[in-house]
Structures are given as structure tokens and as C-alpha cells.
Amino acid sequence: MTLRQVLKTAIRHEWLAHLPDFSPPYKTSGKVVHRPWFSPEEYKQLYETTRAHAKASQIHHRWSAEQLHDYVLFLANTGLRPDEAKNLQHRDVTIVEDERSGERILEIEVRGKRGVGYCKSMPSAVRPYERLLGRAKYVKQGRARVRAKLPPSNEPPQLPKPTDHVFPGNHIKMFNALLDRSELKLDRDGNRRTAYSLRHTYICMRLMEGADSY
């Protein structure tokens, strides 16, 4: 309002030829869309559910369940999009000491739709990544009855190589099942949560901690 009065005064004194147009260049819908995320309490409930599921899973499901648990922790502490996590290879991730805090964090070379970018994780992403890095590659187990008839294998487990993907499997079906089991699939407004909600959780928690929104 004050600016408009100043400009009108400038026009009266012929310092300006006309009043500038302050209308926004694009029309907006006027509707604010809130992306679903997990509150701190809901996030704790989620990772406790995935951890318990990993411990209770039978041997032929345990690898996938353990991967899913670390997937949840990794995305919620890096802010990566699901498609970026899918493309991520171990050579893109480095464990470093943060210069400011002295804590260990991850430096990640992110490859997504917009090209290559770089990000630094929260310290809580390091331990899940160490488990991912130290977890042997998936070996199809088969049925217990069939496994019992096979001779024991003397081959050492194969650990991931730098060119291997950090998340080689697809955990969406198991993730959705655990969301339903823990009654976390819908937020309070009825919006469906997905793996993308882990990124929004990362963003919202950083804002709650006082991070600059710009």
C-alpha cells in the first residue's frame, strides 16, 4: 500500500509515465497442496516397524526386509528422491567427516532428471549405509525343503562392488504393506503416503530444526 502511494505521487509529479503492473505473471490455482510426510512420532513408528519386520522375517525374505529398513533410514536422512536412490551406485557415496560438526556424514553424487548434483546427508544416514555396504549380495534361497537337500556352499559371500547399485531390489510392495500394517498409509488429511514421503519428511524435519527455507 505504501509503495503504491509513493508511485502515485511520482506519477502526479510526472516522474513516472504510468503505474507499474504488480500482478503476478502466472495465475495460481489458489489451492495449497500439502505433500504427505511423517511427523517425528510417525517416522519413529515407521522405522521401528521396518526394523521389527526385518528381525522377524524368514530367511528367504530377510535380505529384502533388511534392505527396506535401511532404505527408509537412508532416504529420510538424505532427502533423496526415490528415482535418485534407484540410480545410486556405491561409487557415488563417500563417508567423510563434516568440517563444521566433526560428525561422519555422507557426500553423495546424485544423478537424476536434472543432471548431476551433490548433497550432504545427516549423520544418521551413515550407519544404514555401512550396513548396505557390508551386506552380501542377494542370493536366491529357494524353499527350505530344497535348500536342505543341497550341499553346503563353500563360496564366500560377495559384497557389493563400487559399480553396484545401493538399492538393487524393488521394495515398494513390502513398503506399502508395512504402511498398511502400521496404519501409516494415509496422513490426517487422507493423502496417501509413498516412498516420496520420506523425502518430504527429511525437508520438514530440517525446517522444524530451523533450517533456512530459502
PDB file of C-alpha atoms in Angstrom:
ATOM      1  CA  MET A   1       0.000   0.000   0.000  1.00  0.00           C
ATOM      2  CA  THR A   2       2.811   2.457   0.910  1.00  0.00           C
ATOM      3  CA  LEU A   3       4.670   1.663  -2.314  1.00  0.00           C
ATOM      4  CA  ARG A   4       1.538   2.268  -4.376  1.00  0.00           C
ATOM      5  CA  GLN A   5       1.044   5.703  -2.767  1.00  0.00           C
ATOM      6  CA  VAL A   6       4.661   6.626  -3.480  1.00  0.00           C
ATOM      7  CA  LEU A   7       4.271   5.609  -7.123  1.00  0.00           C
ATOM      8  CA  LYS A   8       1.035   7.588  -7.481  1.00  0.00           C
ATOM      9  CA  THR A   9       2.832  10.640  -6.111  1.00  0.00           C
ATOM     10  CA  ALA A  10       5.604  10.097  -8.663  1.00  0.00           C
ATOM     11  CA  ILE A  11       3.019   9.997 -11.467  1.00  0.00           C
ATOM     12  CA  ARG A  12       1.413  13.236 -10.270  1.00  0.00           C
ATOM     13  CA  HIS A  13       4.802  14.914 -10.399  1.00  0.00           C
ATOM     14  CA  GLU A  14       5.377  13.324 -13.829  1.00  0.00           C
ATOM     15  CA  TRP A  15       8.404  11.408 -12.538  1.00  0.00           C
ATOM     16  CA  LEU A  16       6.768   8.236 -13.899  1.00  0.00           C
ATOM     17  CA  ALA A  17       4.653   7.855 -17.012  1.00  0.00           C
ATOM     18  CA  HIS A  18       2.355   5.171 -15.605  1.00  0.00           C
ATOM     19  CA  LEU A  19       1.805   2.893 -12.631  1.00  0.00           C
ATOM     20  CA  PRO A  20       3.744  -0.400 -12.957  1.00  0.00           C
ATOM     21  CA  ASP A  21       1.791  -3.649 -13.175  1.00  0.00           C
ATOM     22  CA  PHE A  22       2.271  -5.603  -9.933  1.00  0.00           C
ATOM     23  CA  SER A  23       0.008  -8.507 -10.854  1.00  0.00           C
ATOM     24  CA  PRO A  24       1.723 -11.929 -10.765  1.00  0.00           C
ATOM     25  CA  PRO A  25       2.907 -13.182 -14.181  1.00  0.00           C
ATOM     26  CA  TYR A  26       1.129 -16.511 -13.757  1.00  0.00           C
ATOM     27  CA  LYS A  27      -2.239 -17.312 -12.323  1.00  0.00           C
ATOM     28  CA  THR A  28      -2.277 -19.757  -9.450  1.00  0.00           C
ATOM     29  CA  SER A  29      -4.994 -22.175  -8.511  1.00  0.00           C
ATOM     30  CA  GLY A  30      -5.208 -20.633  -5.058  1.00  0.00           C
ATOM     31  CA  LYS A  31      -5.202 -24.095  -3.512  1.00  0.00           C
ATOM     32  CA  VAL A  32      -2.272 -25.064  -1.311  1.00  0.00           C
ATOM     33  CA  VAL A  33      -1.257 -28.703  -1.758  1.00  0.00           C
ATOM     34  CA  HIS A  34       0.333 -30.319   1.301  1.00  0.00           C
ATOM     35  CA  ARG A  35       2.548 -33.245   0.369  1.00  0.00           C
ATOM     36  CA  PRO A  36       2.225 -36.165   2.797  1.00  0.00           C
ATOM     37  CA  TRP A  37       5.114 -36.729   5.184  1.00  0.00           C
ATOM     38  CA  PHE A  38       5.795 -38.457   8.501  1.00  0.00           C
ATOM     39  CA  SER A  39       5.828 -36.487  11.729  1.00  0.00           C
ATOM     40  CA  PRO A  40       8.741 -37.310  14.086  1.00  0.00           C
ATOM     41  CA  GLU A  41       6.473 -39.668  16.043  1.00  0.00           C
ATOM     42  CA  GLU A  42       5.172 -41.337  12.868  1.00  0.00           C
ATOM     43  CA  TYR A  43       8.674 -41.658  11.440  1.00  0.00           C
ATOM     44  CA  LYS A  44       9.825 -43.397  14.624  1.00  0.00           C
ATOM     45  CA  GLN A  45       6.832 -45.724  14.383  1.00  0.00           C
ATOM     46  CA  LEU A  46       7.735 -46.476  10.758  1.00  0.00           C
ATOM     47  CA  TYR A  47      11.392 -47.352  11.293  1.00  0.00           C
ATOM     48  CA  GLU A  48      10.573 -49.402  14.388  1.00  0.00           C
ATOM     49  CA  THR A  49       8.084 -51.337  12.251  1.00  0.00           C
ATOM     50  CA  THR A  50      10.606 -51.970   9.453  1.00  0.00           C
ATOM     51  CA  ARG A  51      13.275 -52.983  11.988  1.00  0.00           C
ATOM     52  CA  ALA A  52      10.955 -55.443  13.739  1.00  0.00           C
ATOM     53  CA  HIS A  53       9.866 -56.834  10.376  1.00  0.00           C
ATOM     54  CA  ALA A  54      13.489 -57.408   9.349  1.00  0.00           C
ATOM     55  CA  LYS A  55      14.257 -59.297  12.564  1.00  0.00           C
ATOM     56  CA  ALA A  56      11.144 -61.466  12.312  1.00  0.00           C
ATOM     57  CA  SER A  57      11.373 -62.291   8.589  1.00  0.00           C
ATOM     58  CA  GLN A  58      12.098 -65.800   7.405  1.00  0.00           C
ATOM     59  CA  ILE A  59      15.442 -66.368   5.738  1.00  0.00           C
ATOM     60  CA  HIS A  60      14.176 -66.067   2.140  1.00  0.00           C
ATOM     61  CA  HIS A  61      12.640 -62.651   2.910  1.00  0.00           C
ATOM     62  CA  ARG A  62      15.219 -61.350   5.380  1.00  0.00           C
ATOM     63  CA  TRP A  63      17.580 -59.746   2.857  1.00  0.00           C
ATOM     64  CA  SER A  64      14.770 -57.697   1.312  1.00  0.00           C
ATOM     65  CA  ALA A  65      13.395 -56.744   4.734  1.00  0.00           C
ATOM     66  CA  GLU A  66      16.810 -55.578   5.949  1.00  0.00           C
ATOM     67  CA  GLN A  67      17.321 -53.604   2.743  1.00  0.00           C
ATOM     68  CA  LEU A  68      13.933 -51.938   3.177  1.00  0.00           C
ATOM     69  CA  HIS A  69      14.730 -50.899   6.749  1.00  0.00           C
ATOM     70  CA  ASP A  70      17.957 -49.240   5.627  1.00  0.00           C
ATOM     71  CA  TYR A  71      16.184 -47.729   2.600  1.00  0.00           C
ATOM     72  CA  VAL A  72      13.738 -45.937   4.904  1.00  0.00           C
ATOM     73  CA  LEU A  73      16.532 -44.599   7.124  1.00  0.00           C
ATOM     74  CA  PHE A  74      18.703 -43.639   4.161  1.00  0.00           C
ATOM     75  CA  LEU A  75      16.045 -41.634   2.300  1.00  0.00           C
ATOM     76  CA  ALA A  76      14.767 -39.923   5.437  1.00  0.00           C
ATOM     77  CA  ASN A  77      18.298 -38.774   6.307  1.00  0.00           C
ATOM     78  CA  THR A  78      19.483 -37.746   2.828  1.00  0.00           C
ATOM     79  CA  GLY A  79      16.372 -36.280   1.214  1.00  0.00           C
ATOM     80  CA  LEU A  80      16.952 -38.218  -1.992  1.00  0.00           C
ATOM     81  CA  ARG A  81      14.045 -38.822  -4.334  1.00  0.00           C
ATOM     82  CA  PRO A  82      13.144 -42.495  -4.911  1.00  0.00           C
ATOM     83  CA  ASP A  83      14.329 -42.334  -8.543  1.00  0.00           C
ATOM     84  CA  GLU A  84      17.642 -40.817  -7.426  1.00  0.00           C
ATOM     85  CA  ALA A  85      18.099 -43.589  -4.862  1.00  0.00           C
ATOM     86  CA  LYS A  86      17.319 -46.165  -7.551  1.00  0.00           C
ATOM     87  CA  ASN A  87      20.126 -44.829  -9.771  1.00  0.00           C
ATOM     88  CA  LEU A  88      22.620 -44.537  -6.908  1.00  0.00           C
ATOM     89  CA  GLN A  89      25.761 -46.676  -7.054  1.00  0.00           C
ATOM     90  CA  HIS A  90      28.218 -47.272  -4.230  1.00  0.00           C
ATOM     91  CA  ARG A  91      30.903 -45.278  -6.049  1.00  0.00           C
ATOM     92  CA  ASP A  92      28.607 -42.243  -5.767  1.00  0.00           C
ATOM     93  CA  VAL A  93      28.699 -42.324  -1.942  1.00  0.00           C
ATOM     94  CA  THR A  94      31.607 -41.340   0.303  1.00  0.00           C
ATOM     95  CA  ILE A  95      31.764 -41.351   4.103  1.00  0.00           C
ATOM     96  CA  VAL A  96      33.505 -38.169   5.269  1.00  0.00           C
ATOM     97  CA  GLU A  97      33.948 -36.114   8.419  1.00  0.00           C
ATOM     98  CA  ASP A  98      31.890 -32.942   8.412  1.00  0.00           C
ATOM     99  CA  GLU A  99      34.157 -29.908   8.789  1.00  0.00           C
ATOM    100  CA  ARG A 100      31.732 -27.959  10.964  1.00  0.00           C
ATOM    101  CA  SER A 101      30.366 -30.620  13.312  1.00  0.00           C
ATOM    102  CA  GLY A 102      33.149 -33.201  13.203  1.00  0.00           C
ATOM    103  CA  GLU A 103      30.499 -35.919  12.730  1.00  0.00           C
ATOM    104  CA  ARG A 104      30.583 -38.516   9.995  1.00  0.00           C
ATOM    105  CA  ILE A 105      28.229 -37.832   7.101  1.00  0.00           C
ATOM    106  CA  LEU A 106      27.736 -38.999   3.521  1.00  0.00           C
ATOM    107  CA  GLU A 107      28.744 -36.977   0.488  1.00  0.00           C
ATOM    108  CA  ILE A 108      26.584 -38.157  -2.387  1.00  0.00           C
ATOM    109  CA  GLU A 109      26.842 -37.603  -6.131  1.00  0.00           C
ATOM    110  CA  VAL A 110      23.197 -37.578  -7.147  1.00  0.00           C
ATOM    111  CA  ARG A 111      22.131 -38.443 -10.682  1.00  0.00           C
ATOM    112  CA  GLY A 112      18.544 -37.594 -11.540  1.00  0.00           C
ATOM    113  CA  LYS A 113      16.323 -35.989 -14.143  1.00  0.00           C
ATOM    114  CA  ARG A 114      18.070 -32.635 -13.764  1.00  0.00           C
ATOM    115  CA  GLY A 115      21.581 -33.978 -14.261  1.00  0.00           C
ATOM    116  CA  VAL A 116      24.271 -34.486 -11.624  1.00  0.00           C
ATOM    117  CA  GLY A 117      24.194 -32.769  -8.244  1.00  0.00           C
ATOM    118  CA  TYR A 118      25.818 -33.176  -4.868  1.00  0.00           C
ATOM    119  CA  CYS A 119      24.381 -33.395  -1.381  1.00  0.00           C
ATOM    120  CA  LYS A 120      25.474 -33.993   2.191  1.00  0.00           C
ATOM    121  CA  SER A 121      23.491 -36.297   4.437  1.00  0.00           C
ATOM    122  CA  MET A 122      22.544 -36.132   8.073  1.00  0.00           C
ATOM    123  CA  PRO A 123      24.859 -38.122  10.393  1.00  0.00           C
ATOM    124  CA  SER A 124      22.097 -40.711  10.917  1.00  0.00           C
ATOM    125  CA  ALA A 125      22.486 -41.846   7.292  1.00  0.00           C
ATOM    126  CA  VAL A 126      25.981 -43.234   7.865  1.00  0.00           C
ATOM    127  CA  ARG A 127      25.168 -46.377   9.867  1.00  0.00           C
ATOM    128  CA  PRO A 128      22.418 -47.577   7.479  1.00  0.00           C
ATOM    129  CA  TYR A 129      24.792 -47.059   4.558  1.00  0.00           C
ATOM    130  CA  GLU A 130      27.552 -49.010   6.291  1.00  0.00           C
ATOM    131  CA  ARG A 131      25.118 -51.905   6.662  1.00  0.00           C
ATOM    132  CA  LEU A 132      24.196 -51.635   2.974  1.00  0.00           C
ATOM    133  CA  LEU A 133      27.872 -51.592   2.035  1.00  0.00           C
ATOM    134  CA  GLY A 134      28.664 -54.592   4.233  1.00  0.00           C
ATOM    135  CA  ARG A 135      25.616 -56.680   3.330  1.00  0.00           C
ATOM    136  CA  ALA A 136      26.336 -59.553   0.977  1.00  0.00           C
ATOM    137  CA  LYS A 137      24.637 -59.524  -2.397  1.00  0.00           C
ATOM    138  CA  TYR A 138      21.280 -61.190  -2.677  1.00  0.00           C
ATOM    139  CA  VAL A 139      21.374 -64.936  -3.237  1.00  0.00           C
ATOM    140  CA  LYS A 140      18.133 -66.674  -4.091  1.00  0.00           C
ATOM    141  CA  GLN A 141      17.378 -69.018  -1.215  1.00  0.00           C
ATOM    142  CA  GLY A 142      14.593 -71.152  -2.585  1.00  0.00           C
ATOM    143  CA  ARG A 143      12.336 -73.269  -0.425  1.00  0.00           C
ATOM    144  CA  ALA A 144      13.656 -74.687   2.842  1.00  0.00           C
ATOM    145  CA  ARG A 145      12.921 -78.259   1.724  1.00  0.00           C
ATOM    146  CA  VAL A 146      15.025 -77.770  -1.409  1.00  0.00           C
ATOM    147  CA  ARG A 147      17.830 -75.997   0.459  1.00  0.00           C
ATOM    148  CA  ALA A 148      18.107 -78.887   2.898  1.00  0.00           C
ATOM    149  CA  LYS A 149      18.965 -81.289   0.041  1.00  0.00           C
ATOM    150  CA  LEU A 150      21.724 -79.092  -1.381  1.00  0.00           C
ATOM    151  CA  PRO A 151      25.361 -79.468  -0.293  1.00  0.00           C
ATOM    152  CA  PRO A 152      26.698 -76.560   1.773  1.00  0.00           C
ATOM    153  CA  SER A 153      28.365 -73.864  -0.285  1.00  0.00           C
ATOM    154  CA  ASN A 154      31.991 -73.026   0.466  1.00  0.00           C
ATOM    155  CA  GLU A 155      31.947 -69.841  -1.592  1.00  0.00           C
ATOM    156  CA  PRO A 156      32.415 -66.666   0.458  1.00  0.00           C
ATOM    157  CA  PRO A 157      29.580 -64.148   0.274  1.00  0.00           C
ATOM    158  CA  GLN A 158      30.011 -61.474  -2.381  1.00  0.00           C
ATOM    159  CA  LEU A 159      29.943 -57.912  -1.113  1.00  0.00           C
ATOM    160  CA  PRO A 160      28.737 -55.020  -3.279  1.00  0.00           C
ATOM    161  CA  LYS A 161      31.212 -53.548  -5.770  1.00  0.00           C
ATOM    162  CA  PRO A 162      31.625 -49.799  -6.380  1.00  0.00           C
ATOM    163  CA  THR A 163      29.619 -50.095  -9.604  1.00  0.00           C
ATOM    164  CA  ASP A 164      26.741 -51.980  -7.945  1.00  0.00           C
ATOM    165  CA  HIS A 165      23.539 -50.164  -7.124  1.00  0.00           C
ATOM    166  CA  VAL A 166      22.992 -49.289  -3.480  1.00  0.00           C
ATOM    167  CA  PHE A 167      19.371 -50.455  -3.749  1.00  0.00           C
ATOM    168  CA  PRO A 168      19.250 -53.202  -6.410  1.00  0.00           C
ATOM    169  CA  GLY A 169      15.846 -54.529  -5.371  1.00  0.00           C
ATOM    170  CA  ASN A 170      12.324 -53.165  -5.531  1.00  0.00           C
ATOM    171  CA  HIS A 171      10.869 -52.746  -2.055  1.00  0.00           C
ATOM    172  CA  ILE A 172       7.692 -50.828  -2.904  1.00  0.00           C
ATOM    173  CA  LYS A 173       5.294 -53.735  -2.351  1.00  0.00           C
ATOM    174  CA  MET A 174       6.781 -54.545   1.072  1.00  0.00           C
ATOM    175  CA  PHE A 175       6.934 -50.845   1.981  1.00  0.00           C
ATOM    176  CA  ASN A 176       3.241 -50.345   1.190  1.00  0.00           C
ATOM    177  CA  ALA A 177       2.315 -53.487   3.117  1.00  0.00           C
ATOM    178  CA  LEU A 178       4.136 -52.213   6.210  1.00  0.00           C
ATOM    179  CA  LEU A 179       2.494 -48.795   5.871  1.00  0.00           C
ATOM    180  CA  ASP A 180      -0.883 -50.522   5.906  1.00  0.00           C
ATOM    181  CA  ARG A 181       0.097 -52.757   8.822  1.00  0.00           C
ATOM    182  CA  SER A 182       1.231 -49.798  10.928  1.00  0.00           C
ATOM    183  CA  GLU A 183      -1.762 -47.669   9.835  1.00  0.00           C
ATOM    184  CA  LEU A 184       0.529 -45.050   8.323  1.00  0.00           C
ATOM    185  CA  LYS A 185      -0.590 -45.287   4.699  1.00  0.00           C
ATOM    186  CA  LEU A 186      -2.803 -42.189   4.940  1.00  0.00           C
ATOM    187  CA  ASP A 187      -1.966 -38.912   6.602  1.00  0.00           C
ATOM    188  CA  ARG A 188      -4.504 -36.985   8.681  1.00  0.00           C
ATOM    189  CA  ASP A 189      -5.896 -35.347   5.521  1.00  0.00           C
ATOM    190  CA  GLY A 190      -6.396 -38.663   3.737  1.00  0.00           C
ATOM    191  CA  ASN A 191      -3.394 -38.274   1.409  1.00  0.00           C
ATOM    192  CA  ARG A 192      -1.627 -41.499   0.508  1.00  0.00           C
ATOM    193  CA  ARG A 193       1.963 -41.781   1.612  1.00  0.00           C
ATOM    194  CA  THR A 194       4.589 -43.245  -0.706  1.00  0.00           C
ATOM    195  CA  ALA A 195       8.369 -43.606  -0.674  1.00  0.00           C
ATOM    196  CA  TYR A 196       8.456 -39.977  -1.823  1.00  0.00           C
ATOM    197  CA  SER A 197       7.046 -39.048   1.602  1.00  0.00           C
ATOM    198  CA  LEU A 198      10.450 -39.912   3.084  1.00  0.00           C
ATOM    199  CA  ARG A 199      11.985 -37.006   1.140  1.00  0.00           C
ATOM    200  CA  HIS A 200       9.246 -34.678   2.364  1.00  0.00           C
ATOM    201  CA  THR A 201       9.899 -35.937   5.899  1.00  0.00           C
ATOM    202  CA  TYR A 202      13.565 -35.003   5.536  1.00  0.00           C
ATOM    203  CA  ILE A 203      12.651 -31.497   4.330  1.00  0.00           C
ATOM    204  CA  CYS A 204      10.027 -30.888   7.018  1.00  0.00           C
ATOM    205  CA  MET A 205      12.301 -32.070   9.818  1.00  0.00           C
ATOM    206  CA  ARG A 206      15.098 -29.776   8.671  1.00  0.00           C
ATOM    207  CA  LEU A 207      12.652 -26.856   8.658  1.00  0.00           C
ATOM    208  CA  MET A 208      11.492 -27.813  12.154  1.00  0.00           C
ATOM    209  CA  GLU A 209      15.133 -27.684  13.251  1.00  0.00           C
ATOM    210  CA  GLY A 210      15.394 -24.128  11.969  1.00  0.00           C
ATOM    211  CA  ALA A 211      16.900 -24.621   8.511  1.00  0.00           C
ATOM    212  CA  ASP A 212      16.573 -21.689   6.105  1.00  0.00           C
ATOM    213  CA  SER A 213      13.625 -22.349   3.776  1.00  0.00           C
ATOM    214  CA  TYR A 214      15.413 -20.416   1.032  1.00  0.00           C
TER     215      TYR A 214
END
